[in-house]
Coordinates of C-alpha atoms and ligand atoms in Angstrom, one line a residue:
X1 CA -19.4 -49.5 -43.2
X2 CA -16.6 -47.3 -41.8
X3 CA -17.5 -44.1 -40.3
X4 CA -14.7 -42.7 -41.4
X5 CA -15.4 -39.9 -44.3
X6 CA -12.7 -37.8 -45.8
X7 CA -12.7 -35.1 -48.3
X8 CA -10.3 -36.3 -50.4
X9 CA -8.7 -39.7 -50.3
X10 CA -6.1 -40.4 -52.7
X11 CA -4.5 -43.6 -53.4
X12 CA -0.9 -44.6 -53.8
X13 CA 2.1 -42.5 -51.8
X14 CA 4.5 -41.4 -54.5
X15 CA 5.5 -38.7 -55.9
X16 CA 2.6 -37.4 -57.3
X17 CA 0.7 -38.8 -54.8
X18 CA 2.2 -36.7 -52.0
X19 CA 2.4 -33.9 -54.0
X20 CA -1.8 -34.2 -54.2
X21 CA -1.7 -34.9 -50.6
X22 CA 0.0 -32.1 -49.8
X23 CA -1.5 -29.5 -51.5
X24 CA -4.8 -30.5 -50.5
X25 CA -4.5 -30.5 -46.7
X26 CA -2.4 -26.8 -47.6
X27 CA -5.9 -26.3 -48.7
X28 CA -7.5 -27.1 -46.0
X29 CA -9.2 -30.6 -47.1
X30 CA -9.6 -33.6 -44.8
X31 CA -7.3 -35.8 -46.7
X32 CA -6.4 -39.7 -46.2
X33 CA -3.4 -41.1 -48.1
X34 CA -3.6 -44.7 -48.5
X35 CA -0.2 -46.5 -49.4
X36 CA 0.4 -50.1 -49.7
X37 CA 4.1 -49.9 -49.5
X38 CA 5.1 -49.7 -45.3
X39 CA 6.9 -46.5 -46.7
X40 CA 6.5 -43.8 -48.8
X41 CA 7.9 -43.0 -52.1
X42 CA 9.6 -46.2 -52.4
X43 CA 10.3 -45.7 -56.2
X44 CA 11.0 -42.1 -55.8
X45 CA 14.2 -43.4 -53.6
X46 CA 15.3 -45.2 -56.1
X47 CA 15.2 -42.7 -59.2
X48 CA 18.1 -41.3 -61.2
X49 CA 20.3 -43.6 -59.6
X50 CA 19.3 -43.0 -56.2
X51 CA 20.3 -39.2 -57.1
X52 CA 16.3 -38.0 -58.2
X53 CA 16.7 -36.4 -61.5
X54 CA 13.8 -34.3 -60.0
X55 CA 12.9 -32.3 -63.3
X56 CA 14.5 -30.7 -66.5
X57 CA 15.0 -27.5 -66.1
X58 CA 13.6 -26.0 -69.2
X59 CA 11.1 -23.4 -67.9
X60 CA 10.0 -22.4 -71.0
X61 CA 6.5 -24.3 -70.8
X62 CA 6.4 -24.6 -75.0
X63 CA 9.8 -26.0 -75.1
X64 CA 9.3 -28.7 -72.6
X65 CA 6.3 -29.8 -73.6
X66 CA 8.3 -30.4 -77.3
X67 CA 9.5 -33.1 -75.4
X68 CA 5.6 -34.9 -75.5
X69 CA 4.9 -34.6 -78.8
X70 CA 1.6 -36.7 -78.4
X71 CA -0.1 -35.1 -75.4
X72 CA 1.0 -31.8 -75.1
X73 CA -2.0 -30.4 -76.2
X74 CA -3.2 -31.4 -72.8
X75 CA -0.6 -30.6 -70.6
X76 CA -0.4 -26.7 -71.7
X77 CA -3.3 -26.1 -69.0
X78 CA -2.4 -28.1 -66.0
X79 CA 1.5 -26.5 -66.7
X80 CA 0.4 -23.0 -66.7
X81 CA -0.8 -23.8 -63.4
X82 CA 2.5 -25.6 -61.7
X83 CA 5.6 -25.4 -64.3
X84 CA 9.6 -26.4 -63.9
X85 CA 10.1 -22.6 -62.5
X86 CA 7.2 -23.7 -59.5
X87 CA 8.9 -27.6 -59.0
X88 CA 12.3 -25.0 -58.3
X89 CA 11.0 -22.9 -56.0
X90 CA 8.7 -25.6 -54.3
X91 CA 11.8 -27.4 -53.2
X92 CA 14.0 -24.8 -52.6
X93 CA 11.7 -22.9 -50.1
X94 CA 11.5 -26.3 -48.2
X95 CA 15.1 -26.2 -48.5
X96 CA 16.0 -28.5 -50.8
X97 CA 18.2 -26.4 -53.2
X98 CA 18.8 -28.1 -56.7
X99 CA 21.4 -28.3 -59.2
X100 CA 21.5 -28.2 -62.9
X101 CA 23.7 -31.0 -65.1
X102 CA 24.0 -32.0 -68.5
X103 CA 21.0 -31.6 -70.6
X104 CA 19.4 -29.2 -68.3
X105 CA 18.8 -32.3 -65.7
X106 CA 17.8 -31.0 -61.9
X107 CA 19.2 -32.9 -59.0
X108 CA 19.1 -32.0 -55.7
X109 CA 22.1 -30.4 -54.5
X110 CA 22.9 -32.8 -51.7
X111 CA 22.8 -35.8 -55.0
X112 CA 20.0 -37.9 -52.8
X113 CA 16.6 -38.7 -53.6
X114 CA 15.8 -39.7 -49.8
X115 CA 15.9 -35.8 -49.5
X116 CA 13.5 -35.1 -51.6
X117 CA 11.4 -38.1 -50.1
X118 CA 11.9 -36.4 -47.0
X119 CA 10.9 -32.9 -48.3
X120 CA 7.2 -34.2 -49.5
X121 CA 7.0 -36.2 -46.5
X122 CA 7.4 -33.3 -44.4
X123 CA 4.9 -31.8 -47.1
X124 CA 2.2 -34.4 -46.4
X125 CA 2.5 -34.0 -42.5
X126 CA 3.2 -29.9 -42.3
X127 CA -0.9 -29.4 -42.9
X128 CA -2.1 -31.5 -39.9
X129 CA -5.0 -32.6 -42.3
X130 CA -3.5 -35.9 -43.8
X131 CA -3.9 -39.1 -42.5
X132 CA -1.4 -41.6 -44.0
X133 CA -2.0 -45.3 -43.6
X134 CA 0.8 -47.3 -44.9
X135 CA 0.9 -51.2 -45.5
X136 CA -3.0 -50.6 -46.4
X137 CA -4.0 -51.9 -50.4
X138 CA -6.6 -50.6 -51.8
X139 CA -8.9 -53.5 -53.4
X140 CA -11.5 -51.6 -55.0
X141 CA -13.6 -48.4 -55.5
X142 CA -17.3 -48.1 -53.4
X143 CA -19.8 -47.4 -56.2
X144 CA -23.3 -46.6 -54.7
X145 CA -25.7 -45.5 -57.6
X146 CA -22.9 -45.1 -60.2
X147 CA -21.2 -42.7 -57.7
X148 CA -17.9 -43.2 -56.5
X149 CA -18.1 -43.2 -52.8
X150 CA -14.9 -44.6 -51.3
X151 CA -12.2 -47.3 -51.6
X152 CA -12.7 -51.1 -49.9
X153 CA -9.3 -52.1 -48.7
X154 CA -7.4 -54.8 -47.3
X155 CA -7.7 -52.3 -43.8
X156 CA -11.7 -51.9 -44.6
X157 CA -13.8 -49.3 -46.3
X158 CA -13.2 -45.5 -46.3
X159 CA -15.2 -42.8 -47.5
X160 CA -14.5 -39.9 -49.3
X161 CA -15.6 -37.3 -51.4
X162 CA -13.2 -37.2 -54.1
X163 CA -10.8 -40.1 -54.7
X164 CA -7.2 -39.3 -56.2
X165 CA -5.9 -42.2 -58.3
X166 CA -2.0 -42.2 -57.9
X167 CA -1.0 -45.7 -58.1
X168 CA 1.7 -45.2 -60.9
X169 CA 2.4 -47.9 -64.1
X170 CA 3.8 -50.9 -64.2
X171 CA 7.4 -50.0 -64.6
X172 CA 9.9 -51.6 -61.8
X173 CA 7.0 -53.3 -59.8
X174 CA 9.2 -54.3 -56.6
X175 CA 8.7 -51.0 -55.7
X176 CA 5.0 -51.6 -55.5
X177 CA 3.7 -50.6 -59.1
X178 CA 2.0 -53.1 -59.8
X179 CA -1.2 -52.2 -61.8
X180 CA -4.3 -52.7 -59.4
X181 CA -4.9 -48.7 -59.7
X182 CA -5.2 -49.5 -63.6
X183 CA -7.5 -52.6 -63.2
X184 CA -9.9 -50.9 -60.5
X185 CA -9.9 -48.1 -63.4
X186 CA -10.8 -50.5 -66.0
X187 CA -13.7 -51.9 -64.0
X188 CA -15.5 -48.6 -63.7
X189 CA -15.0 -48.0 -67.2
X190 CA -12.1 -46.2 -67.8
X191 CA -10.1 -47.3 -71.6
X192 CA -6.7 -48.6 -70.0
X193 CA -4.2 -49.0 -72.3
X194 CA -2.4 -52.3 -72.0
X195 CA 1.1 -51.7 -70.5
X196 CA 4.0 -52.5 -71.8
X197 CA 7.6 -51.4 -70.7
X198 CA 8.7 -48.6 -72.3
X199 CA 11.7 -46.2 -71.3
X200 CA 13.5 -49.4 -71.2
X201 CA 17.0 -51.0 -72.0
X202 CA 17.3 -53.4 -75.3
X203 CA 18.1 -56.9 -75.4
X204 CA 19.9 -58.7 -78.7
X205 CA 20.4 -62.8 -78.8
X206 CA 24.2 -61.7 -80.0
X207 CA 26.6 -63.8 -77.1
X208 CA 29.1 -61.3 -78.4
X209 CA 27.6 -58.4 -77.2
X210 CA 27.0 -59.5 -73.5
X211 CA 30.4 -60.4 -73.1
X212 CA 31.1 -56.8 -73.6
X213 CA 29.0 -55.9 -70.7
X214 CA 30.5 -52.9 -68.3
X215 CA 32.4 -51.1 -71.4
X216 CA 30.9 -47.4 -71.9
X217 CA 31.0 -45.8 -75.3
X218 CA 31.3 -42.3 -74.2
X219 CA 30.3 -41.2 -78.1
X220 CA 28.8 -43.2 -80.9
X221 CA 26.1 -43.1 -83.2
X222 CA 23.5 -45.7 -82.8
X223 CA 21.3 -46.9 -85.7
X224 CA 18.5 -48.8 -86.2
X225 CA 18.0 -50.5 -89.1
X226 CA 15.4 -52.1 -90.9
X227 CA 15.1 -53.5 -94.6
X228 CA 18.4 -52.1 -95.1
X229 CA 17.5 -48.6 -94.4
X230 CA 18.2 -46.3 -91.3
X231 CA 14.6 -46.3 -89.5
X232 CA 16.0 -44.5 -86.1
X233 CA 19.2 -42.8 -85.2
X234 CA 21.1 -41.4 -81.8
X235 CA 24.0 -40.4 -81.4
X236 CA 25.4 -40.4 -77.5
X237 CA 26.7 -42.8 -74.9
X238 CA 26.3 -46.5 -75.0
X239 CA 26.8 -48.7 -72.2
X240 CA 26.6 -53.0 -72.9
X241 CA 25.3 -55.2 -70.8
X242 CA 24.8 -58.8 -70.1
X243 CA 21.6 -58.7 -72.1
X244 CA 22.3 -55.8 -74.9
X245 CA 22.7 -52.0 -74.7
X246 CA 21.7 -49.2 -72.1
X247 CA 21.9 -45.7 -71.4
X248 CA 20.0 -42.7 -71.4
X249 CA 19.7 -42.4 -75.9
X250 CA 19.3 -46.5 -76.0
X251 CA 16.4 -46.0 -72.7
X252 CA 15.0 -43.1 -75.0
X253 CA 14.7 -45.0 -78.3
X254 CA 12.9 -47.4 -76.8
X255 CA 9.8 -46.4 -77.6
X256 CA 10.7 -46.1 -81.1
X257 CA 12.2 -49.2 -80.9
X258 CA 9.1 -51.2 -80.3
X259 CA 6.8 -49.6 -82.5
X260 CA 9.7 -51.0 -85.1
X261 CA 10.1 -54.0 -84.0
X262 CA 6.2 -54.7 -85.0
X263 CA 7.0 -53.9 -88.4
X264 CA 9.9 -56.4 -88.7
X265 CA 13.5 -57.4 -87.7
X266 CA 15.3 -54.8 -86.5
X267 CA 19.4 -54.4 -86.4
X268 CA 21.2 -52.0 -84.3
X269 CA 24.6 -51.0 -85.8
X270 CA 27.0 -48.8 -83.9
X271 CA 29.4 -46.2 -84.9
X272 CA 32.4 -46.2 -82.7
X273 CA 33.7 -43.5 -85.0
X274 CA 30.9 -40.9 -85.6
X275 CA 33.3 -37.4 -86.6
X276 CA 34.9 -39.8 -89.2
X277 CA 33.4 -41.0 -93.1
X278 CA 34.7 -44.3 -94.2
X279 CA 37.4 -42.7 -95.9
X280 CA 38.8 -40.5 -93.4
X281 CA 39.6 -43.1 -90.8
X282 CA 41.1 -45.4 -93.8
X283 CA 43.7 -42.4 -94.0
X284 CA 43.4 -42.2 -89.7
X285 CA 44.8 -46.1 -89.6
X286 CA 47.4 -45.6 -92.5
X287 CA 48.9 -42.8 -90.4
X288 CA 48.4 -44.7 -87.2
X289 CA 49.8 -47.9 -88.7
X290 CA 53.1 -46.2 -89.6
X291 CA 53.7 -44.9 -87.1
X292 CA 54.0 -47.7 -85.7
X293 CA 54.8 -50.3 -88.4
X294 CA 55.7 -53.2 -85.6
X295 CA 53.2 -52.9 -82.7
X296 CA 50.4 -56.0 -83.6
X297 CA 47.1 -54.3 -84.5
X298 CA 45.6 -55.9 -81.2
X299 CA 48.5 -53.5 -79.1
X300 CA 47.4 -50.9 -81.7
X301 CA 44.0 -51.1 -81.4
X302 CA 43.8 -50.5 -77.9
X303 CA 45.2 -47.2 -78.2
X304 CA 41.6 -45.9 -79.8
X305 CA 39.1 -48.2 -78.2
X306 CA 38.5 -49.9 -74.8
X307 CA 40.5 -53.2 -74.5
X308 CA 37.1 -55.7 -73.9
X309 CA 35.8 -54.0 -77.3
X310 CA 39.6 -54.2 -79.2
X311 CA 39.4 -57.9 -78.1
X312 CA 35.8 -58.0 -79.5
X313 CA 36.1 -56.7 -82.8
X314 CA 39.2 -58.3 -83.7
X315 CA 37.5 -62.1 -82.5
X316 CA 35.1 -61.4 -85.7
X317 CA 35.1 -64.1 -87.9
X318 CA 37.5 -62.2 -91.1
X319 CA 39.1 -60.2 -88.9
X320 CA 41.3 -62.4 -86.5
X321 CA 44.9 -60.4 -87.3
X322 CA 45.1 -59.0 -83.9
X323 CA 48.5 -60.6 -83.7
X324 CA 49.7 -59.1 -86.7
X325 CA 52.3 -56.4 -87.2
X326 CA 50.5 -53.2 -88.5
X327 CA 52.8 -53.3 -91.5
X328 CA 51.6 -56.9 -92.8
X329 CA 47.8 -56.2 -92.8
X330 CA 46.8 -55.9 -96.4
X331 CA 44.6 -53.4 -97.9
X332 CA 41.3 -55.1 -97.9
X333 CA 41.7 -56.7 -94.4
X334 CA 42.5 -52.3 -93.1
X335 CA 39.6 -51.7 -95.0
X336 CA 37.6 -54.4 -93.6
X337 CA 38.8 -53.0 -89.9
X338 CA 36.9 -49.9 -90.9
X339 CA 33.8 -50.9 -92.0
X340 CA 33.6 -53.1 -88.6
X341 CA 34.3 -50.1 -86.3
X342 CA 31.6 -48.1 -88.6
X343 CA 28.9 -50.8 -88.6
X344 CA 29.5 -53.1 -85.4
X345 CA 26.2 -54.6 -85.7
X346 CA 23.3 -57.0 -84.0
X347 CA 19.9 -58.1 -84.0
X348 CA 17.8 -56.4 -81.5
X349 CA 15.2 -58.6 -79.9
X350 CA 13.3 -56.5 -78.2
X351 CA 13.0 -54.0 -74.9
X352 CA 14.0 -55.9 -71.4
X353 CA 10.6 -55.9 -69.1
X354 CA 9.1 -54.1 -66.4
X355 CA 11.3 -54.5 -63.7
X356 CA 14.1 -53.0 -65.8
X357 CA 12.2 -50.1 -67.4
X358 CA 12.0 -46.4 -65.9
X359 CA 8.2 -45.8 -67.2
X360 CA 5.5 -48.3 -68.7
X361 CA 3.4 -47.5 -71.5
X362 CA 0.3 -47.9 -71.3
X363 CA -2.5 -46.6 -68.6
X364 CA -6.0 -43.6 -68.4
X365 CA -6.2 -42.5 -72.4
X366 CA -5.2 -38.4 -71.6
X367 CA -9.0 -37.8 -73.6
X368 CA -10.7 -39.1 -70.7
X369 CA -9.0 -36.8 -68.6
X370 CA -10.0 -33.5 -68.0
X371 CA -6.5 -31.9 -67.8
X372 CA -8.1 -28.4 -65.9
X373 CA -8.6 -30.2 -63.1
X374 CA -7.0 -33.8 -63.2
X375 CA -10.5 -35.1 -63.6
X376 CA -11.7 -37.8 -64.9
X377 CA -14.5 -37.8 -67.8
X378 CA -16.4 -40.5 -66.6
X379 CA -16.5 -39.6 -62.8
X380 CA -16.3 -36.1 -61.2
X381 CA -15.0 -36.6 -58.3
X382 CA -12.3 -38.6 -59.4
X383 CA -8.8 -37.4 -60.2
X384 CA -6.1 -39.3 -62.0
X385 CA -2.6 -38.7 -62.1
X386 CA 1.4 -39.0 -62.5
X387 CA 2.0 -42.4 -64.2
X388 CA -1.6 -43.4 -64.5
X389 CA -1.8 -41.5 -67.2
X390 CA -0.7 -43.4 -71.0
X391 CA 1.6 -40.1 -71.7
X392 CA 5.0 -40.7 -73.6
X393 CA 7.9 -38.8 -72.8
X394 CA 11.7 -39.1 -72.6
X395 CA 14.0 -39.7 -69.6
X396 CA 15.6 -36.7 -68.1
X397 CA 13.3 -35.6 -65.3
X398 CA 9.9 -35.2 -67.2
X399 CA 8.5 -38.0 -65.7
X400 CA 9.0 -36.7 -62.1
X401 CA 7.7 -33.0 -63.2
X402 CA 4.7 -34.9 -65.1
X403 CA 3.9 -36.1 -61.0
X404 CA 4.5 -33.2 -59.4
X405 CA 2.2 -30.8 -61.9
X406 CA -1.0 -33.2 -61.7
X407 CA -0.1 -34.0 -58.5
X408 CA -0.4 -30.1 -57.2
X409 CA -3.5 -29.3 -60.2
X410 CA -5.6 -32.2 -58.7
X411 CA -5.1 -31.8 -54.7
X412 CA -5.6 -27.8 -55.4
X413 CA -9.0 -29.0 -57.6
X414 CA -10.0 -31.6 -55.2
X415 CA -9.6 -29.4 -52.7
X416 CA -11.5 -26.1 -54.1
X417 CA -14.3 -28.1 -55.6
X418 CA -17.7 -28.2 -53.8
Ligands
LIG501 C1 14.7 -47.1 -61.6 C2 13.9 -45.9 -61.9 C3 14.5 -44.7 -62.0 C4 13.8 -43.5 -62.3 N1 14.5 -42.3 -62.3 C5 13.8 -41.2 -62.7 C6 14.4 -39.9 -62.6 O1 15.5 -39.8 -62.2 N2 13.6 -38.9 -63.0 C7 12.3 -39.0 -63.4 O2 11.7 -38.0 -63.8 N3 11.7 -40.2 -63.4 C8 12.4 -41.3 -63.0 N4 11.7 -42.5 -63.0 C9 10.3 -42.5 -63.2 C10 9.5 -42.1 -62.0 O3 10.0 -42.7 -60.8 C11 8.0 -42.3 -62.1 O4 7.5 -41.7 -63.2 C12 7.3 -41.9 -60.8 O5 7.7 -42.6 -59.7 C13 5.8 -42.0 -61.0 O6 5.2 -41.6 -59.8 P1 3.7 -42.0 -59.4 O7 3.4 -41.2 -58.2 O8 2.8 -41.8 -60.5 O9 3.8 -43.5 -59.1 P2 4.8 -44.4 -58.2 O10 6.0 -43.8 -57.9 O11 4.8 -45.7 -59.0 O12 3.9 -44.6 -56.9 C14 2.7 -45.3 -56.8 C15 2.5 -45.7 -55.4 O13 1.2 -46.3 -55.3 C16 1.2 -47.4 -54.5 N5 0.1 -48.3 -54.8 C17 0.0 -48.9 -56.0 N6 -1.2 -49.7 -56.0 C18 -1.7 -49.4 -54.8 C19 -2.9 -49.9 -54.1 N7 -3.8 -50.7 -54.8 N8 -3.2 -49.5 -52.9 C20 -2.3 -48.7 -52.2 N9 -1.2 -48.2 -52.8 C21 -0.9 -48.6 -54.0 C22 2.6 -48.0 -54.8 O14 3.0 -48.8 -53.7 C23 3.5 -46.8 -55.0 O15 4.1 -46.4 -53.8 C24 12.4 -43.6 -62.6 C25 11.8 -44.9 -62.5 C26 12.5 -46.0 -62.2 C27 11.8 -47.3 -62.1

């Protein structure tokens, strides 16, 4: 057996896992932060397009936890311990200022998430009580007498008082989420929801729809039907890809999606024309047509939409006039044109996997979490946190805050408890 005993040792070097590191040796606790990866934080690099939508910056604790409508009766206490308003001035004292976009998302102002890789790295190391190992995997928890003792990994056994479990989901697994954390859980008893990817771009079998991959809808309503009704609606930007649809409302109704597509086939019809009724853009294309009465609808056409989608919509079966004048397109085939722009629709066959999603579902049910603390229900001196945790949420930064609050509640815990 090692000889090597920690206070805390916490498994897993991302975000939340730094943040717990952190904040412990802050405290004063002997910590050891084991990582697999030969680097830390290598998802963290990677998020909001290398950018690091680091949180939303709603600092109203009620109103962001609106946007967890199943578990926000838990995260009211850990949140009235570390909120958005502390993520801001955490950074910004270590000199990372942030910035505020669209739909309240925080960046950091220099637009790179190395930075803020840097600025918890610098977290972890500023105490003088962390020990990192990278390239070291933990295999499994030491259980002496139904007491957690330690971790066995692929570098040996460590000991440790209290054990912090940050080994994230399942969600882009090259980046060394890859479930073990989960498994170890489920062997010691934990319920482990099964993951699956959630947060995630859509796939349709309709060839039609890949070939339009690159175009960006910057506004359009998306539905979702099923049994001819409207089961889901967004209405936002749309981007098409070689496999179906993405972007942030398509990422979003993922979720949503999936519980749908249980229940049945599922089509997604778009709106390329959402501030218009049927009957209002019939009167837009009269106009447009005269005024120019001997332009071919294809020429026309690409006036109001982007070329690739023009080319798209007018390859449909009934409605190949694209070479037509304006003037010699009849009443029903106008008409027809309409509806199609209204209602350009296609099966949706499901979410696209892991590596492509942003979270997993799936992971530690939040009722066998002790949200005070971080702790677990089963074992005391366990604590489990950022995407270990099964808790649904939207893009837009609240995943990231979700690591850095249970990260900071559980190293300030682990570190205070006897
Ligand atoms: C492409 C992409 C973009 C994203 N962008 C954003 C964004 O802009 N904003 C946002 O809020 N969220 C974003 N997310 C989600 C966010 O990155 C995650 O919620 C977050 O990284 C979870 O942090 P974590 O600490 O729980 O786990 P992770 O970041 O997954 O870290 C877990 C760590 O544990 C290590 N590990 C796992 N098993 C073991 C083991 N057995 N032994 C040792 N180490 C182990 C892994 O190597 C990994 O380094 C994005 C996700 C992806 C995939």
């Amino acid at each position: 057996m090692s000889e090597d005993v920690y206070d805390i040792i916490v498994i897993g070097g991302g975000p939340s896992g730094m943040m717990a590191a952190g904040r412990a040796g802050e405290l004063g606790a002997r910590v050891l932060l084991l990582e697999k990866n030969d680097r830390l934080g290598k998802k963290l690099s990677i998020t909001g397009g290398r950018r690091c939508n680091i949180t939303n910056a709603e600092y109203d604790n009620r109103l962001f936890l609106d946007s967890f409508p199943e578990s926000k009766q838990f995260l009211f206490s850990p949140f009235s311990q570390f909120n958005v308003e502390s993520t801001f001035e955490f950074f910004e004292e270590r000199g990372l200022p942030l910035v505020v976009e669209e739909r309240k998302r925080a960046f950091p102002k220099s637009q790179k998430a190395e930075d803020v890789c840097t600025t918890l790295k610098e977290y972890v190391e500023e105490s003088g009580n962390v020990t990192v190992k990278l390239s070291v995997t933990v295999e499994s928890f030491v259980l002496v007498d139904k007491e957690l003792k330690g971790v066995r990994t692929s570098a040996g056994e460590f000991l440790g008082s209290k054990i912090v479990v940050a080994t994230g989901g399942l969600a882009a697994p090259e980046t060394g989420s890859t479930g073990e954390g989960l498994s170890m859980l489920a062997q010691i008893g934990h319920k482990v929801d099964d993951p699956d990817p959630n947060l995630a771009p859509l796939r349709t079998s309709s060839k039609w729809v890949h070939q339009l991959s690159g175009v960006t809808v910057d506004d359009m309503t998306l539905r979702f039907m099923q049994n001819g009704k409207t089961a889901h609606k967004a209405r936002g930007r749309l981007l098409f890809t070689h496999f179906g649809i993405s972007g942030p409302l398509v990422i979003n109704s993922a979720h949503k999606v999936k519980t749908l597509l249980k229940q049945g086939a599922l089509t997604a019809s778009v709106d390329l024309f959402p501030d218009h009724d049927l009957g209002s853009l019939d009167t837009f294309f009269i106009e447009l047509f005269e005024q120019q009465k001997k332009k071919t609808l294809k020429n026309v056409l690409k006036e109001v939409l982007q070329k690739k989608l023009s080319e798209s919509v007018l390859n449909r079966q009934d409605l190949r006039i694209g070479d037509l004048p304006v003037h010699e397109i009849s009443r029903d085939q106008r008409k027809l044109l309409v509806r199609t722009l209204k209602d350009l629709n296609f099966p949706i066959t499901g979410t696209m996997g892991f590596e492509w999603s942003i979270v997993a579902d799936g992971g530690v049910e939040p009722k066998e979490v002790d949200f005070r603390s971080m702790t677990s229900r089963l074992f005391p001196n366990l604590y489990l946190i950022g995407d270990t945790l099964n808790i649904n949420r939207p893009s837009g930064g609240f995943s990231l805050q979700l690591c850095w609050t249970t990260g900071w509640v559980a190293g300030t815990h682990a570190a205070q408890a006897d």
